[in-house]
Short mmCIF file of C-alpha atoms in Angstrom, two decimals:
data_model
loop_
_atom_site.label_atom_id
_atom_site.label_comp_id
_atom_site.label_asym_id
_atom_site.label_seq_id
_atom_site.Cartn_x
_atom_site.Cartn_y
_atom_site.Cartn_z
CA UNK A 1 0.00 0.00 0.00
CA UNK A 2 1.45 3.40 -0.96
CA UNK A 3 2.22 5.99 1.76
CA UNK A 4 -0.42 8.64 2.24
CA UNK A 5 -3.28 6.52 0.94
CA UNK A 6 -6.77 7.20 2.39
CA UNK A 7 -6.65 3.98 4.48
CA UNK A 8 -3.34 4.96 6.03
CA UNK A 9 -4.62 8.44 6.87
CA UNK A 10 -7.64 6.96 8.62
CA UNK A 11 -5.35 4.73 10.59
CA UNK A 12 -3.53 7.67 12.18
CA UNK A 13 -4.70 8.98 15.58
CA UNK A 14 -7.35 11.66 15.34
CA UNK A 15 -5.25 14.06 17.44
CA UNK A 16 -2.39 13.89 14.95
CA UNK A 17 -4.62 15.01 12.09
CA UNK A 18 -6.28 17.72 14.14
CA UNK A 19 -3.07 19.22 15.46
CA UNK A 20 -1.42 19.28 12.07
CA UNK A 21 -4.53 20.80 10.55
CA UNK A 22 -4.41 23.54 13.19
CA UNK A 23 -0.82 24.34 12.29
CA UNK A 24 -1.81 24.52 8.64
CA UNK A 25 -4.63 26.94 9.30
CA UNK A 26 -2.42 29.09 11.52
CA UNK A 27 0.37 29.33 8.98
CA UNK A 28 -1.79 30.11 5.99
CA UNK A 29 -4.41 32.23 7.65
CA UNK A 30 -7.01 30.78 5.32
CA UNK A 31 -10.55 29.73 6.07
CA UNK A 32 -10.43 26.66 8.34
CA UNK A 33 -13.46 25.16 6.61
CA UNK A 34 -11.70 25.46 3.26
CA UNK A 35 -8.64 23.63 4.46
CA UNK A 36 -8.52 19.78 4.51
CA UNK A 37 -6.51 18.21 7.34
CA UNK A 38 -3.19 16.70 6.31
CA UNK A 39 -2.02 13.56 8.07
CA UNK A 40 1.62 12.62 8.47
CA UNK A 41 2.20 9.29 6.70
CA UNK A 42 4.01 6.64 8.70
CA UNK A 43 7.70 6.33 7.99
CA UNK A 44 8.46 3.38 5.65
CA UNK A 45 11.18 2.13 7.98
CA UNK A 46 8.66 1.93 10.81
CA UNK A 47 6.58 -0.62 8.95
CA UNK A 48 9.72 -2.62 8.16
CA UNK A 49 10.70 -2.63 11.82
CA UNK A 50 7.21 -3.71 12.89
CA UNK A 51 7.21 -6.57 10.39
CA UNK A 52 10.70 -7.69 11.44
CA UNK A 53 9.66 -7.60 15.08
CA UNK A 54 6.59 -9.71 14.31
CA UNK A 55 8.65 -12.32 12.46
CA UNK A 56 11.22 -12.42 15.28
CA UNK A 57 8.48 -12.80 17.87
CA UNK A 58 6.87 -15.62 15.90
CA UNK A 59 10.17 -17.48 15.60
CA UNK A 60 10.87 -17.07 19.32
CA UNK A 61 7.38 -18.36 20.11
CA UNK A 62 7.85 -21.48 17.97
CA UNK A 63 11.25 -22.19 19.47
CA UNK A 64 9.96 -21.71 23.00
CA UNK A 65 7.09 -24.13 22.36
CA UNK A 66 9.49 -26.73 20.98
CA UNK A 67 11.89 -26.15 23.87
CA UNK A 68 9.09 -26.55 26.38
CA UNK A 69 8.23 -29.98 25.03
CA UNK A 70 11.70 -31.32 25.71
CA UNK A 71 10.34 -31.84 29.20
CA UNK A 72 13.07 -29.89 31.01
CA UNK A 73 11.08 -26.66 30.89
CA UNK A 74 7.65 -28.10 31.68
CA UNK A 75 6.30 -26.38 34.80
CA UNK A 76 2.65 -27.36 34.95
CA UNK A 77 2.08 -30.68 36.80
CA UNK A 78 -0.66 -31.59 34.32
CA UNK A 79 1.50 -30.87 31.29
CA UNK A 80 4.45 -32.65 32.90
CA UNK A 81 2.23 -35.68 33.46
CA UNK A 82 1.13 -35.65 29.82
CA UNK A 83 4.73 -35.33 28.70
CA UNK A 84 5.77 -38.25 30.91
CA UNK A 85 3.05 -40.35 29.32
CA UNK A 86 4.31 -39.40 25.86
CA UNK A 87 7.86 -40.39 26.80
CA UNK A 88 6.63 -43.65 28.28
CA UNK A 89 4.70 -44.42 25.11
CA UNK A 90 7.81 -43.65 23.07
CA UNK A 91 9.89 -46.02 25.17
CA UNK A 92 7.19 -48.67 24.88
CA UNK A 93 7.15 -48.19 21.12
CA UNK A 94 10.93 -48.68 21.04
CA UNK A 95 10.53 -51.87 23.05
CA UNK A 96 7.83 -53.06 20.67
CA UNK A 97 10.11 -52.89 17.63
CA UNK A 98 10.76 -56.61 18.08
CA UNK A 99 7.07 -57.09 17.27
CA UNK A 100 7.87 -55.86 13.78
CA UNK A 101 9.75 -59.11 13.14
CA UNK A 102 7.63 -61.60 15.06
CA UNK A 103 6.03 -64.54 13.31
CA UNK A 104 4.39 -67.73 14.54
CA UNK A 105 5.68 -70.36 12.09
CA UNK A 106 3.05 -72.84 13.25
CA UNK A 107 0.39 -70.61 11.66
CA UNK A 108 2.10 -70.70 8.27
CA UNK A 109 1.23 -73.26 5.66
CA UNK A 110 3.03 -76.55 6.06
CA UNK A 111 5.25 -75.96 3.02
CA UNK A 112 6.28 -72.49 4.24
CA UNK A 113 7.26 -73.33 7.82
CA UNK A 114 10.80 -74.51 7.07
CA UNK A 115 11.31 -71.56 4.69
CA UNK A 116 10.70 -68.80 7.24
CA UNK A 117 13.81 -66.74 8.11
CA UNK A 118 13.73 -64.90 11.43
CA UNK A 119 14.96 -61.29 11.15
CA UNK A 120 15.85 -58.84 13.91
CA UNK A 121 16.37 -55.13 14.49
CA UNK A 122 19.95 -54.44 13.41
CA UNK A 123 22.35 -51.50 13.41
CA UNK A 124 21.44 -50.27 9.91
CA UNK A 125 17.73 -50.19 10.80
CA UNK A 126 18.50 -48.32 14.02
CA UNK A 127 20.56 -45.80 12.07
CA UNK A 128 17.67 -45.18 9.66
CA UNK A 129 15.25 -44.68 12.54
CA UNK A 130 17.64 -42.30 14.29
CA UNK A 131 18.08 -40.24 11.12
CA UNK A 132 14.31 -40.12 10.60
CA UNK A 133 13.76 -38.86 14.14
CA UNK A 134 16.36 -36.13 13.64
CA UNK A 135 14.83 -35.00 10.34
CA UNK A 136 11.34 -34.83 11.82
CA UNK A 137 12.71 -32.33 14.34
CA UNK A 138 13.81 -29.86 11.67
CA UNK A 139 10.88 -27.54 12.32
CA UNK A 140 11.22 -25.04 9.50
CA UNK A 141 12.13 -27.72 6.95
CA UNK A 142 9.03 -29.70 7.93
CA UNK A 143 6.84 -26.59 7.75
CA UNK A 144 8.18 -25.89 4.27
CA UNK A 145 7.58 -29.50 3.20
CA UNK A 146 4.04 -29.40 4.56
CA UNK A 147 3.27 -26.17 2.68
CA UNK A 148 4.70 -27.42 -0.63
CA UNK A 149 2.85 -30.75 -0.30
CA UNK A 150 -0.43 -28.96 0.28
CA UNK A 151 0.06 -26.75 -2.77
CA UNK A 152 1.25 -29.49 -5.14
CA UNK A 153 -0.92 -32.43 -4.03
CA UNK A 154 -3.81 -31.57 -6.42
CA UNK A 155 -1.36 -31.42 -9.33
CA UNK A 156 1.23 -34.20 -8.97
CA UNK A 157 1.58 -37.55 -7.24
CA UNK A 158 2.80 -37.93 -3.68
CA UNK A 159 5.86 -39.79 -4.98
CA UNK A 160 6.82 -36.89 -7.23
CA UNK A 161 6.33 -34.38 -4.42
CA UNK A 162 8.73 -36.39 -2.26
CA UNK A 163 11.14 -36.48 -5.17
CA UNK A 164 11.07 -32.71 -5.60
CA UNK A 165 11.58 -32.17 -1.86
CA UNK A 166 14.17 -34.91 -1.45
CA UNK A 167 12.25 -36.53 1.40
CA UNK A 168 10.33 -39.73 2.13
CA UNK A 169 13.20 -42.21 1.76
CA UNK A 170 12.22 -45.84 2.31
CA UNK A 171 13.89 -48.67 4.18
CA UNK A 172 12.96 -52.28 3.46
CA UNK A 173 16.00 -54.29 4.54
CA UNK A 174 19.61 -53.82 5.53
CA UNK A 175 22.57 -55.36 3.74
CA UNK A 176 22.86 -58.14 6.33
CA UNK A 177 19.12 -58.87 6.20
CA UNK A 178 19.30 -59.11 2.39
CA UNK A 179 22.26 -61.49 2.56
CA UNK A 180 20.45 -63.61 5.14
CA UNK A 181 17.28 -64.08 3.11
CA UNK A 182 19.17 -64.63 -0.17
CA UNK A 183 21.62 -66.95 1.61
CA UNK A 184 24.64 -65.21 0.10
CA UNK A 185 27.99 -64.03 1.45
CA UNK A 186 28.98 -60.33 1.53
CA UNK A 187 31.43 -60.99 -1.34
CA UNK A 188 28.82 -62.64 -3.59
CA UNK A 189 28.34 -60.93 -6.95
CA UNK A 190 26.19 -61.46 -10.04
CA UNK A 191 25.83 -59.70 -13.37
CA UNK A 192 22.48 -57.85 -13.49
CA UNK A 193 19.94 -56.47 -11.04
CA UNK A 194 16.61 -54.90 -12.02
CA UNK A 195 14.73 -52.89 -9.38
CA UNK A 196 11.14 -52.22 -10.42
CA UNK A 197 9.64 -49.03 -8.97
CA UNK A 198 12.94 -48.05 -7.42
CA UNK A 199 11.90 -44.68 -5.96
CA UNK A 200 14.93 -42.57 -5.04
CA UNK A 201 17.26 -45.58 -5.20
CA UNK A 202 17.97 -45.90 -1.47
CA UNK A 203 16.96 -49.57 -1.33
CA UNK A 204 18.49 -50.18 -4.76
CA UNK A 205 21.85 -49.15 -3.33
CA UNK A 206 21.67 -51.87 -0.68
CA UNK A 207 21.15 -54.56 -3.36
CA UNK A 208 23.36 -52.97 -6.03
CA UNK A 209 26.57 -53.68 -4.14
CA UNK A 210 26.30 -57.32 -5.31
CA UNK A 211 25.86 -56.64 -9.05
CA UNK A 212 27.99 -55.44 -11.93
CA UNK A 213 25.05 -53.76 -13.70
CA UNK A 214 22.08 -52.12 -11.98
CA UNK A 215 18.89 -51.30 -13.86
CA UNK A 216 15.84 -49.55 -12.46
CA UNK A 217 12.37 -48.40 -13.48
CA UNK A 218 10.40 -45.50 -12.05
CA UNK A 219 7.40 -43.52 -13.29
CA UNK A 220 7.99 -40.32 -11.30
CA UNK A 221 10.25 -37.83 -13.19
CA UNK A 222 12.00 -36.42 -10.10
CA UNK A 223 12.65 -39.93 -8.79
CA UNK A 224 14.11 -40.92 -12.19
CA UNK A 225 16.46 -37.97 -11.82
CA UNK A 226 17.58 -39.24 -8.40
CA UNK A 227 18.25 -42.68 -9.89
CA UNK A 228 20.29 -41.22 -12.74
CA UNK A 229 22.36 -39.25 -10.25
CA UNK A 230 23.30 -42.59 -8.68
CA UNK A 231 24.46 -43.79 -12.13
CA UNK A 232 21.79 -46.48 -12.44
CA UNK A 233 20.49 -47.39 -15.89
CA UNK A 234 16.89 -46.14 -15.83
CA UNK A 235 14.50 -48.00 -18.13
CA UNK A 236 10.96 -47.15 -19.16
CA UNK A 237 8.20 -49.24 -17.62
CA UNK A 238 7.57 -50.92 -20.99
CA UNK A 239 11.25 -51.35 -21.85
CA UNK A 240 12.79 -53.56 -19.14
CA UNK A 241 11.30 -56.82 -20.49
CA UNK A 242 12.45 -56.09 -24.05
CA UNK A 243 16.18 -55.50 -23.55
CA UNK A 244 17.23 -58.82 -25.08
CA UNK A 245 18.97 -60.09 -21.94
CA UNK A 246 17.93 -61.66 -18.64
CA UNK A 247 18.40 -60.49 -15.05
CA UNK A 248 19.99 -62.49 -12.25
CA UNK A 249 17.75 -60.82 -9.66
CA UNK A 250 14.62 -58.72 -10.08
CA UNK A 251 13.25 -56.85 -7.08
CA UNK A 252 9.60 -55.89 -6.83
CA UNK A 253 9.35 -54.13 -3.48
CA UNK A 254 5.90 -53.00 -2.31
CA UNK A 255 4.78 -52.63 -5.90
CA UNK A 256 2.34 -55.51 -6.31
CA UNK A 257 -0.43 -53.69 -4.40
CA UNK A 258 0.13 -50.56 -6.52
CA UNK A 259 0.01 -52.34 -9.87
CA UNK A 260 -3.02 -52.31 -12.14
CA UNK A 261 -2.33 -55.81 -13.53
CA UNK A 262 -0.26 -57.70 -10.93
CA UNK A 263 -0.50 -61.21 -12.45
CA UNK A 264 0.73 -59.93 -15.82
CA UNK A 265 3.65 -58.24 -14.01
CA UNK A 266 4.61 -61.47 -12.23
CA UNK A 267 4.58 -63.45 -15.47
CA UNK A 268 6.73 -60.84 -17.23
CA UNK A 269 9.20 -60.98 -14.34
CA UNK A 270 9.42 -64.77 -14.59
CA UNK A 271 10.06 -64.53 -18.31
CA UNK A 272 12.86 -61.96 -17.75
CA UNK A 273 14.84 -63.89 -15.13
CA UNK A 274 17.93 -65.95 -15.91
CA UNK A 275 16.63 -69.52 -16.33
CA UNK A 276 17.09 -71.81 -13.32
CA UNK A 277 19.26 -69.45 -11.23
CA UNK A 278 17.27 -66.20 -11.49
CA UNK A 279 15.51 -64.99 -8.35
CA UNK A 280 12.70 -62.54 -7.58
CA UNK A 281 12.78 -60.53 -4.33
CA UNK A 282 9.20 -59.48 -3.67
CA UNK A 283 7.95 -57.42 -0.74
CA UNK A 284 4.24 -56.95 -0.04
CA UNK A 285 2.54 -54.85 2.60
CA UNK A 286 0.11 -56.86 4.71
CA UNK A 287 -2.83 -56.64 5.13
CA UNK A 288 -2.93 -56.53 1.34
CA UNK A 289 -4.90 -53.45 0.23
CA UNK A 290 -4.34 -52.73 -3.48
CA UNK A 291 -4.76 -49.23 -4.92
CA UNK A 292 -3.27 -47.44 -7.90
CA UNK A 293 -2.52 -43.72 -8.04
CA UNK A 294 -3.98 -41.95 -11.08
CA UNK A 295 -3.58 -38.19 -11.33
CA UNK A 296 -3.16 -37.78 -7.59
CA UNK A 297 -6.26 -39.92 -6.90
CA UNK A 298 -6.33 -43.46 -5.51
CA UNK A 299 -8.38 -46.02 -7.44
CA UNK A 300 -8.95 -49.77 -7.37
CA UNK A 301 -6.77 -51.75 -9.83
CA UNK A 302 -8.41 -53.42 -12.80
CA UNK A 303 -7.25 -56.81 -11.49
CA UNK A 304 -7.82 -57.49 -7.80
CA UNK A 305 -5.78 -60.24 -6.14
CA UNK A 306 -7.86 -62.09 -3.58
CA UNK A 307 -5.63 -62.63 -0.56
CA UNK A 308 -7.32 -64.67 2.15
CA UNK A 309 -6.79 -64.55 5.88
CA UNK A 310 -6.68 -61.96 8.63
CA UNK A 311 -3.28 -62.55 10.22
CA UNK A 312 0.13 -61.94 8.69
CA UNK A 313 0.81 -65.67 8.59
CA UNK A 314 -2.51 -66.49 6.92
CA UNK A 315 -2.05 -63.88 4.20
CA UNK A 316 1.54 -65.01 3.53
CA UNK A 317 0.26 -68.55 3.04
CA UNK A 318 -2.52 -67.32 0.75
CA UNK A 319 -0.08 -65.36 -1.42
CA UNK A 320 2.15 -68.40 -1.78
CA UNK A 321 -0.63 -70.85 -2.60
CA UNK A 322 -2.98 -68.70 -4.68
CA UNK A 323 -0.87 -65.98 -6.31
CA UNK A 324 2.72 -67.08 -6.76
CA UNK A 325 1.84 -70.62 -7.87
CA UNK A 326 -0.51 -69.20 -10.53
CA UNK A 327 2.32 -67.06 -11.87
CA UNK A 328 4.74 -70.01 -12.00
CA UNK A 329 6.76 -69.23 -8.85
CA UNK A 330 7.54 -71.07 -5.67
CA UNK A 331 8.80 -69.63 -2.39
CA UNK A 332 12.43 -70.19 -1.49
CA UNK A 333 12.48 -68.01 1.65
CA UNK A 334 10.22 -65.56 3.47
CA UNK A 335 10.74 -63.17 6.37
CA UNK A 336 8.83 -60.47 8.22
CA UNK A 337 10.29 -56.96 8.12
CA UNK A 338 9.06 -53.42 8.81
CA UNK A 339 8.57 -51.22 5.75
CA UNK A 340 9.89 -47.90 7.06
CA UNK A 341 9.53 -44.40 5.66
CA UNK A 342 10.96 -41.09 6.84
CA UNK A 343 8.51 -39.07 8.91
CA UNK A 344 7.30 -35.50 8.90
CA UNK A 345 6.28 -32.83 11.42
CA UNK A 346 3.59 -35.16 12.80
CA UNK A 347 5.46 -38.48 13.09
CA UNK A 348 9.12 -39.40 13.44
CA UNK A 349 8.68 -42.22 10.93
CA UNK A 350 6.02 -44.42 9.38
CA UNK A 351 5.93 -48.21 9.50
CA UNK A 352 3.95 -50.90 7.67
CA UNK A 353 4.14 -54.68 7.96
CA UNK A 354 6.05 -56.28 5.11
CA UNK A 355 6.37 -59.86 3.96
CA UNK A 356 9.59 -60.23 1.97
CA UNK A 357 9.81 -63.29 -0.28
CA UNK A 358 12.58 -64.82 -2.35
CA UNK A 359 10.90 -66.59 -5.27
CA UNK A 360 12.24 -68.89 -7.97
CA UNK A 361 10.57 -70.24 -11.08
CA UNK A 362 8.58 -73.35 -10.29
CA UNK A 363 9.87 -76.54 -11.87
CA UNK A 364 6.36 -77.56 -12.79
CA UNK A 365 5.43 -74.00 -13.79
CA UNK A 366 1.71 -74.46 -13.39
CA UNK A 367 0.20 -71.20 -14.54
CA UNK A 368 -3.57 -71.21 -14.19
CA UNK A 369 -5.65 -69.17 -16.58
CA UNK A 370 -7.12 -65.95 -15.19
#
């Protein structure tokens, strides 16, 4: 707003206008009724100082609120009690991390019981959780991320927003957990890896250490850029099965429930693996709830896999018996792992239950018609 505008003049105290008008009439000697009062416009620097003071006060307020919730500065007994409960819940949550890996093998199908691999919370997983907690505490970064997500969410997918912001990294398994379920040594190497729906490439990096060539697919443009920065060969989603060569390992991590035609995808994977020795690493979030993202909106896929059972063990058995066998696969190993994602200003991190399978082509290859 320009200085001296009618709104600014009305904002000045009445006495200021009146006194200045009196001086005007006295100096000119003209008719008071013919003279219009003249108001002194506020100095431009004053408005700048007021705005700067407001911003500083707002920042101090936010920092004081955050400082208060460290617990050291809590004075109210009620608030201190609430804070103690929050800390207790956090400690209980940390203790419950072992639940992320717990399975009752007796509830698995008879053929799966000897194939279950027990995993545990390891140092790499702890490091990811610690980093996620630290990032969630970056107040102004999280406020910025929240604002950008709100603005862009009607226009682009959540995955692309995370790619633009460089946030939302995923953690499926550590290097030692991968080696355990694949039954390989740290020095083991093969020729080609293909990671379908690789995201920003964080999980791809864990697997890529064992391969001479690493290929990846990703729909999101910013995520493709992240993959290219890591020097991975990025293929189009309709290109990876037409390269003319086979892959030693293909990973399909938490993609089956976000695929419009999951059985077709599984059959294409089987066709693209190195015969006999090729392996598929497949992770699926359980309970299995398939949706596909179209233009920022979630919709049901055209093909819906019917996974039976209510418990983790029952759904794992159903996937093995009714999905993988139809696609010509058999289970070589399975474990239970947490599917972790970096948090935001509301949560330190996010966790979903994952079943991670190692699959090989079935010798009988009984593929039922859809």
